[in-house]
PDB file of C-alpha atoms and ligand atoms in Angstrom:
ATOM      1  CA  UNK A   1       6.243  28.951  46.484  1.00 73.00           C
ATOM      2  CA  UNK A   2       4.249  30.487  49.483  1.00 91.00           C
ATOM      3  CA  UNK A   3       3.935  28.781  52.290  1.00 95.00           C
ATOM      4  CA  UNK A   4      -0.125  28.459  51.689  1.00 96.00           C
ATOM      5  CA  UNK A   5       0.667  27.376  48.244  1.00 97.00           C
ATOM      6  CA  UNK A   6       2.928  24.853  49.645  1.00 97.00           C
ATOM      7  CA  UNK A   7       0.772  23.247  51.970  1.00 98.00           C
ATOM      8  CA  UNK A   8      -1.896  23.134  49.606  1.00 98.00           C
ATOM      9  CA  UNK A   9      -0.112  21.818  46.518  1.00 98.00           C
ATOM     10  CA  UNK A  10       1.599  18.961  48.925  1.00 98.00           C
ATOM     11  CA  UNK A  11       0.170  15.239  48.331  1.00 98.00           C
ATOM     12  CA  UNK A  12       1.908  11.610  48.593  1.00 98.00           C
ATOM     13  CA  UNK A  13       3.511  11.747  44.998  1.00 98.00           C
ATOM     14  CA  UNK A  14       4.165   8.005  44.428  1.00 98.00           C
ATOM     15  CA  UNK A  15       5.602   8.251  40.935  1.00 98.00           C
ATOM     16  CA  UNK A  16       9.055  10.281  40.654  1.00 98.00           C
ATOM     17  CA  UNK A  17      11.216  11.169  37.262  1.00 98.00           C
ATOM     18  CA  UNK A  18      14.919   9.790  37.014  1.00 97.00           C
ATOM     19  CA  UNK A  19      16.131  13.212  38.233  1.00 98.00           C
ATOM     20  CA  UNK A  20      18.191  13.781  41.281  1.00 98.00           C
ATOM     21  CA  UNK A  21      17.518  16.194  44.021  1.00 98.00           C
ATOM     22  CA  UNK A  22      20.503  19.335  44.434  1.00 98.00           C
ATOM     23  CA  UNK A  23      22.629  18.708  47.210  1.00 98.00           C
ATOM     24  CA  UNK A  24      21.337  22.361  48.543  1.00 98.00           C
ATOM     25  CA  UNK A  25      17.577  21.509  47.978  1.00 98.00           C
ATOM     26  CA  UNK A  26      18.209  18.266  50.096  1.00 98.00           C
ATOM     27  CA  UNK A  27      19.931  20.133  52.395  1.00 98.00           C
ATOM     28  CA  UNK A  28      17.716  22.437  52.818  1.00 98.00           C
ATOM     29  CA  UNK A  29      14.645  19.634  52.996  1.00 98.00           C
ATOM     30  CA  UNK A  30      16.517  17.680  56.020  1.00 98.00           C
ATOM     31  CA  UNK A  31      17.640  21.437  57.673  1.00 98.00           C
ATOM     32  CA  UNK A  32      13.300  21.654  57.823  1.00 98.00           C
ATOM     33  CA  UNK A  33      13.112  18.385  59.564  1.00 98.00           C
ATOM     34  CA  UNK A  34      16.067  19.015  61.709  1.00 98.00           C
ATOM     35  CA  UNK A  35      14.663  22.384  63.357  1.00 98.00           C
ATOM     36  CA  UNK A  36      10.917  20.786  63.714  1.00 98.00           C
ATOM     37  CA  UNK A  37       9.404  20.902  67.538  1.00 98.00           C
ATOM     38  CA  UNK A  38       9.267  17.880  69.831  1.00 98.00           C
ATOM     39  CA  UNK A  39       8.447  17.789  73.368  1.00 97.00           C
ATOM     40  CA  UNK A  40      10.794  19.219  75.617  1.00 97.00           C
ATOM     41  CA  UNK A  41      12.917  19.662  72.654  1.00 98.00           C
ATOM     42  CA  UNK A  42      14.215  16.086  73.123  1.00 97.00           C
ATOM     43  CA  UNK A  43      14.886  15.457  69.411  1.00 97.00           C
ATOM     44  CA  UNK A  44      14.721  11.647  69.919  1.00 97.00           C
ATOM     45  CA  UNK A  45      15.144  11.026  65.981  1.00 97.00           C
ATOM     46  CA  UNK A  46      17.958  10.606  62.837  1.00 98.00           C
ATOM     47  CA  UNK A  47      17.399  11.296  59.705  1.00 98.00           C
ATOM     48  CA  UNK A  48      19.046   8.149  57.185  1.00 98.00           C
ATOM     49  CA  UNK A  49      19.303   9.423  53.861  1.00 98.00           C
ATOM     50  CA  UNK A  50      19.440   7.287  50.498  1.00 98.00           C
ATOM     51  CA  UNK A  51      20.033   7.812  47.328  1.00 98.00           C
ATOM     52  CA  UNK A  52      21.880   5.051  45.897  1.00 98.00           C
ATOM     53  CA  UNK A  53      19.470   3.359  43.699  1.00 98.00           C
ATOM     54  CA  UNK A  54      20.421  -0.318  44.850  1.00 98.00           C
ATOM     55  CA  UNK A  55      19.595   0.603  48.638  1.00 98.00           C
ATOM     56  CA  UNK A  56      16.497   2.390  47.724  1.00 98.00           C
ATOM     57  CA  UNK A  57      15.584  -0.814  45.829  1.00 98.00           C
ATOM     58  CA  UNK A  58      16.662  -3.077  48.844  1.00 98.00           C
ATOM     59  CA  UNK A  59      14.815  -0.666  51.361  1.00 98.00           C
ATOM     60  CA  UNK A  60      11.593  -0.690  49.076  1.00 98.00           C
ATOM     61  CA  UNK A  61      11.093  -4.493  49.501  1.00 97.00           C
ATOM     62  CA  UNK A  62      10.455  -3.743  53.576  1.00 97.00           C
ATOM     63  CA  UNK A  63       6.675  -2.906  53.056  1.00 97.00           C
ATOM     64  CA  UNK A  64       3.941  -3.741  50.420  1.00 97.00           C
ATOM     65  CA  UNK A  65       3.150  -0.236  49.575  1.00 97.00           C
ATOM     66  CA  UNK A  66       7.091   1.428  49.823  1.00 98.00           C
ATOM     67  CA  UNK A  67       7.376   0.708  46.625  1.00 98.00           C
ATOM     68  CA  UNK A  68       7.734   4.223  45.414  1.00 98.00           C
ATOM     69  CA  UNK A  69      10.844   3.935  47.855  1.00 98.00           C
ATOM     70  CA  UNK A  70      12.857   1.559  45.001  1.00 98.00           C
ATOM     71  CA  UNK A  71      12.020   4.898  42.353  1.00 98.00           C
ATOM     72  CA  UNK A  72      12.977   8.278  44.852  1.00 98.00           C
ATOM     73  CA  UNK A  73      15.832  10.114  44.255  1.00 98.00           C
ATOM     74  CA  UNK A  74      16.437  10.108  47.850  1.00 98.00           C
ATOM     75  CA  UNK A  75      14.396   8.025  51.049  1.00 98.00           C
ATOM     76  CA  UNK A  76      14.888   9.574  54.149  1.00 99.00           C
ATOM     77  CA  UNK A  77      14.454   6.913  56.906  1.00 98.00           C
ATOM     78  CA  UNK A  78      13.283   8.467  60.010  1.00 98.00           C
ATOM     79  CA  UNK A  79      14.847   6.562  63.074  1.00 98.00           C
ATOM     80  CA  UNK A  80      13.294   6.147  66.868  1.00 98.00           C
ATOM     81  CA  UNK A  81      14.625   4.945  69.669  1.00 97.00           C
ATOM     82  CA  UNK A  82      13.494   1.566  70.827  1.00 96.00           C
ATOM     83  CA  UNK A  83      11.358   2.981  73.592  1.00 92.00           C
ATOM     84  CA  UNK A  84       8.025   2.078  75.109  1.00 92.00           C
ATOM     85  CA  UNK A  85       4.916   3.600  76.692  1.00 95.00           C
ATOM     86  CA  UNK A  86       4.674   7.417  77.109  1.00 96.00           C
ATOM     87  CA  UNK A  87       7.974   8.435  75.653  1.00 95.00           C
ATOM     88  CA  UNK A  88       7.304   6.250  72.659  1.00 96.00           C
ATOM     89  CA  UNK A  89       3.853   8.023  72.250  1.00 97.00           C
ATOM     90  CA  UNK A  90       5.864  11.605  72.301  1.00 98.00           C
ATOM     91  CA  UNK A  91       8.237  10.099  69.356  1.00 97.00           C
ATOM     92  CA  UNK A  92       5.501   9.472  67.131  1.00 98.00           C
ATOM     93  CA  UNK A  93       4.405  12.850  67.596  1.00 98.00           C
ATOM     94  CA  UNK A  94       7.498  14.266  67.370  1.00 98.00           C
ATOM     95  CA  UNK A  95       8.575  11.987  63.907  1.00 98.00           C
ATOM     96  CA  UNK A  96       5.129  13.271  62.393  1.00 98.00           C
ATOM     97  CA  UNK A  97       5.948  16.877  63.008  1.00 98.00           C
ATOM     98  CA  UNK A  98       9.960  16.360  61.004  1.00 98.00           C
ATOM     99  CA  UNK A  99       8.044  14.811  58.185  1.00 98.00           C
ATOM    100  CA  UNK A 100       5.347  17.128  57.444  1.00 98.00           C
ATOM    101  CA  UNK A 101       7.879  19.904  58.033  1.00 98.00           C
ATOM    102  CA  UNK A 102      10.240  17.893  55.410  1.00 98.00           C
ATOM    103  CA  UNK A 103       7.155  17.622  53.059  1.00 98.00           C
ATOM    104  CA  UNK A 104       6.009  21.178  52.854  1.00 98.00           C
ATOM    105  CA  UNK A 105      10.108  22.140  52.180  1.00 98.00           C
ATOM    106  CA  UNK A 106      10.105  20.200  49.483  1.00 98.00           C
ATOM    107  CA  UNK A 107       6.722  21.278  48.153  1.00 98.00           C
ATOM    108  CA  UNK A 108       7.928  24.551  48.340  1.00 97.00           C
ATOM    109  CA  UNK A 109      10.915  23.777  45.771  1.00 97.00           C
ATOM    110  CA  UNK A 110       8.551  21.611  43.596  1.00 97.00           C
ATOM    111  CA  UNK A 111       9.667  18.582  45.087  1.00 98.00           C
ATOM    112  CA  UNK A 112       7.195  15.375  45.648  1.00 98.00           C
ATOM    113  CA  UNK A 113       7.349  13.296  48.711  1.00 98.00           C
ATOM    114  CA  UNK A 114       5.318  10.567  49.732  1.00 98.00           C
ATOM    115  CA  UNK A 115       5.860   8.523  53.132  1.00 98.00           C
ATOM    116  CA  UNK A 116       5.703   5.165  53.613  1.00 98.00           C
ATOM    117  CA  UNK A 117       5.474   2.563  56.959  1.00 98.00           C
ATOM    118  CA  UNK A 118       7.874  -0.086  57.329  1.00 98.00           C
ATOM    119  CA  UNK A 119       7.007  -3.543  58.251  1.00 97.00           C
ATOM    120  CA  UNK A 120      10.051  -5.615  57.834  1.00 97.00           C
ATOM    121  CA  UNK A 121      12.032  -4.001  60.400  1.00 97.00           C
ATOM    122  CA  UNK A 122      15.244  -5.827  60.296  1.00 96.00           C
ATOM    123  CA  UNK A 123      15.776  -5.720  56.602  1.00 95.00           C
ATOM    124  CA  UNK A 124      16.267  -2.058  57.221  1.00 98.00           C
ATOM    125  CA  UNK A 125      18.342  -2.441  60.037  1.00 97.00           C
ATOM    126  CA  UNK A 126      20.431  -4.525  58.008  1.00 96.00           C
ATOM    127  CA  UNK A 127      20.454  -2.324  54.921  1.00 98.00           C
ATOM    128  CA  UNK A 128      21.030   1.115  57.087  1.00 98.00           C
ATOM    129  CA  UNK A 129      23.396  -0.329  60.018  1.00 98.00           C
ATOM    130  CA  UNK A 130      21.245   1.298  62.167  1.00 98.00           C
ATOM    131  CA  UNK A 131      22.449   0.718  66.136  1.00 96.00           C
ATOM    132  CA  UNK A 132      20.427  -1.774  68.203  1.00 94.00           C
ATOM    133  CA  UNK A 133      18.630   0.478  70.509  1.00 95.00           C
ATOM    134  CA  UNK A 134      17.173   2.737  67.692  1.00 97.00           C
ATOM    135  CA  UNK A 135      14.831   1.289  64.607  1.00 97.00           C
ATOM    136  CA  UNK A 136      13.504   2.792  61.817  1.00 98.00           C
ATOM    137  CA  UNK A 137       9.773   3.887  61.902  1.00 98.00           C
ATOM    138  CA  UNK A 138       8.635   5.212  58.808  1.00 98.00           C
ATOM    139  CA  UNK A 139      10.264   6.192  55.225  1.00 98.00           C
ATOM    140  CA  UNK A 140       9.856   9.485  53.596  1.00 98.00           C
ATOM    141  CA  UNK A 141      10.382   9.418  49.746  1.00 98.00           C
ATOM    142  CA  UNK A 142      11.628  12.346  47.915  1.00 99.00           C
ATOM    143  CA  UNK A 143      11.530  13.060  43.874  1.00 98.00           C
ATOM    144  CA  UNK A 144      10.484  15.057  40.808  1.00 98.00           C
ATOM    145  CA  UNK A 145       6.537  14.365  40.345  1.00 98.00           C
ATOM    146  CA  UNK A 146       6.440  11.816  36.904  1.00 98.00           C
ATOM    147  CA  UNK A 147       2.328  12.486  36.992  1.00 94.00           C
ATOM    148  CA  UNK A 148       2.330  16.058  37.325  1.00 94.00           C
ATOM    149  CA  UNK A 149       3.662  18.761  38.898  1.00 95.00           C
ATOM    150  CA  UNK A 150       3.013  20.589  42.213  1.00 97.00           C
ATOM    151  CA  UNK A 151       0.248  22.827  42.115  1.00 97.00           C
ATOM    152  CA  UNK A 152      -2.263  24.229  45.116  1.00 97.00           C
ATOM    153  CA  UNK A 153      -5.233  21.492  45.110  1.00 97.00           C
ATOM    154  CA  UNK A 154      -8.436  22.556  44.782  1.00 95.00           C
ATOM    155  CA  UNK A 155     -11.079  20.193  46.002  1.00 95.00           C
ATOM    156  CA  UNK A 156      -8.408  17.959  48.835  1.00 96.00           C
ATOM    157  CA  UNK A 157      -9.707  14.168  49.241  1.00 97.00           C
ATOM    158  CA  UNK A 158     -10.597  15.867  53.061  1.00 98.00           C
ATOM    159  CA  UNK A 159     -13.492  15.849  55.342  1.00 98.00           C
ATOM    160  CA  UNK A 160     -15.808  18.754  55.763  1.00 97.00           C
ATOM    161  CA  UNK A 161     -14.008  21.638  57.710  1.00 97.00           C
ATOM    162  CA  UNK A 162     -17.410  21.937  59.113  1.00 97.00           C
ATOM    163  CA  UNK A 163     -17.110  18.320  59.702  1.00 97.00           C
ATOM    164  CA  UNK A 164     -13.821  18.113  61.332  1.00 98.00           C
ATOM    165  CA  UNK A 165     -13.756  21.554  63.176  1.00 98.00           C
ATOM    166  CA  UNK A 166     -15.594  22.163  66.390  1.00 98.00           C
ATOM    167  CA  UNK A 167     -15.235  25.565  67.466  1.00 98.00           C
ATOM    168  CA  UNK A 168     -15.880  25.838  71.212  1.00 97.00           C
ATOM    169  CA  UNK A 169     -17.405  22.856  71.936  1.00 95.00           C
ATOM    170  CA  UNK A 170     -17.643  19.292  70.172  1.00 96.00           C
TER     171      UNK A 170
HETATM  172  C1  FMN B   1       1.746   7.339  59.202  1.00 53.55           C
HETATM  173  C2  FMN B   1       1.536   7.250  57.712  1.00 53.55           C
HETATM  174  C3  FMN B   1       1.868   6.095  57.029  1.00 53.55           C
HETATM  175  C4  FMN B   1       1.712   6.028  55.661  1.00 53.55           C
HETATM  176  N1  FMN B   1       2.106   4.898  54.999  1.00 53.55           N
HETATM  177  C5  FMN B   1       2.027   4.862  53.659  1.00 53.55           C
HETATM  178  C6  FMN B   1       2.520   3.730  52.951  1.00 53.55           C
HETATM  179  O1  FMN B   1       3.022   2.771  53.513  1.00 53.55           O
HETATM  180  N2  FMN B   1       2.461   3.755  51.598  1.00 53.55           N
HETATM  181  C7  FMN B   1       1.906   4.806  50.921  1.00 53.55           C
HETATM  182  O2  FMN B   1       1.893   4.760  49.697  1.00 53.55           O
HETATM  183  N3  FMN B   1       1.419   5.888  51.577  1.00 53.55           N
HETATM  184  C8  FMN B   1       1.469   5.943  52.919  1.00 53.55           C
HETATM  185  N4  FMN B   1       0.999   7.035  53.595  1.00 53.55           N
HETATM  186  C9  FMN B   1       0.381   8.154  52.848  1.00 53.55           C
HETATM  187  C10 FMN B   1      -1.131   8.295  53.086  1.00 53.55           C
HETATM  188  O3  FMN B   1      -1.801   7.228  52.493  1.00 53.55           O
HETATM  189  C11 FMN B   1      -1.576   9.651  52.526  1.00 53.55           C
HETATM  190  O4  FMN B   1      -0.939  10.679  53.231  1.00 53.55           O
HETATM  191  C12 FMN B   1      -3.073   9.835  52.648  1.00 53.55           C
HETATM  192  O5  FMN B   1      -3.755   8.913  51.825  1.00 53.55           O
HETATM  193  C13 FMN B   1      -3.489  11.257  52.241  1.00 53.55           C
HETATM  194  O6  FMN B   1      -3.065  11.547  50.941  1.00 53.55           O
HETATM  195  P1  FMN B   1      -2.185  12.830  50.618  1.00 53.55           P
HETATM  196  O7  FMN B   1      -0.931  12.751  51.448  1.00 53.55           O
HETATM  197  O8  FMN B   1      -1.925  12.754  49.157  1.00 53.55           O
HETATM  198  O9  FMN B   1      -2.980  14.038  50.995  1.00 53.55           O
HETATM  199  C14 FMN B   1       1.155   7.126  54.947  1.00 53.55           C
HETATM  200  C15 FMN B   1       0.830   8.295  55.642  1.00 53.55           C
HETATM  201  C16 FMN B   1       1.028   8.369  56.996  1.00 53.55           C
HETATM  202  C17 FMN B   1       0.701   9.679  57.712  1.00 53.55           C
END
């Protein structure tokens, strides 16, 4: 796919097939996260990956709406560190940039992905082993679309560009 194509035909697929994900797609899908931007390049986040169907179940039960977590072929758990204040607010940023940058990889190879928050922290601790200064911030789901399949959307569920674009001046 183009790029256009592929950031046009992304949306939060919530409903995947039973078909795995090639090892080199993956790859390739965590490689896009791995070279996003963050501020002053600090790369404060790990990628998790999971794709044995008991953890994804296990991991699923941490939110209300992660259920499409149980049903990926893979969940990538994007990890933080336990920080606070301004460097916290540049992590965000940062773990928004790896995602979107995941997404549109995978939308390029046909691949849905749909994110979801976390609530229950410590069950994913627990599940992942993840280290006591770090915790896990948001999932990213990855699978073959069950509804249908990638295609450029027409008519986005978006504000008005005039709406939401102020050239020069608010
Ligand atoms: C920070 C963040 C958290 C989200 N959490 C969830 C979630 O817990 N469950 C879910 O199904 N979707 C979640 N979403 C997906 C949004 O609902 C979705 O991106 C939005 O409705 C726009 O739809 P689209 O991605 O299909 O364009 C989240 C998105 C973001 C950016």
């Amino acid at each position: 796919m183009e790029t256009w194509d592929a950031i046009r035909a992304r949306r939060n697929v919530r409903s995947f097939q039973d078909k795995p994900i090639a090892e080199q797609d993956l790859r390739r899908i965590l490689e896009a996260g791995r070279r996003a931007p963050s501020a002053n390049n600090r790369q404060h986040r790990d990628f998790v990956v999971s794709t044995e169907r008991s953890q994804l179940e296990e991991l699923a039960k941490a939110w209300q709406s992660a259920g499409h977590v149980a049903t990926s072929a893979v969940t990538v758990t994007v990890v933080l560190p336990e920080e606070e204040g301004r460097s916290h607010e540049l992590d965000l940023y940062d773990a928004g940039q790896a995602t979107i940058q995941m997404m549109i990889a995978a939308a390029d190879l046909g691949i849905g992905s749909g994110h979801a928050s976390i609530g229950d922290k410590a069950v994913v601790r627990g599940v992942l082993g993840l280290p006591e200064d770090s915790y896990p911030a948001y999932f990213v789901a990855f699978g073959y679309p069950a509804d249908r399949p990638l295609r450029p959307l027409r008519h986005p569920n978006r504000r008005p560009f005039d709406e939401v674009v102020h050239f020069g001046h608010w």
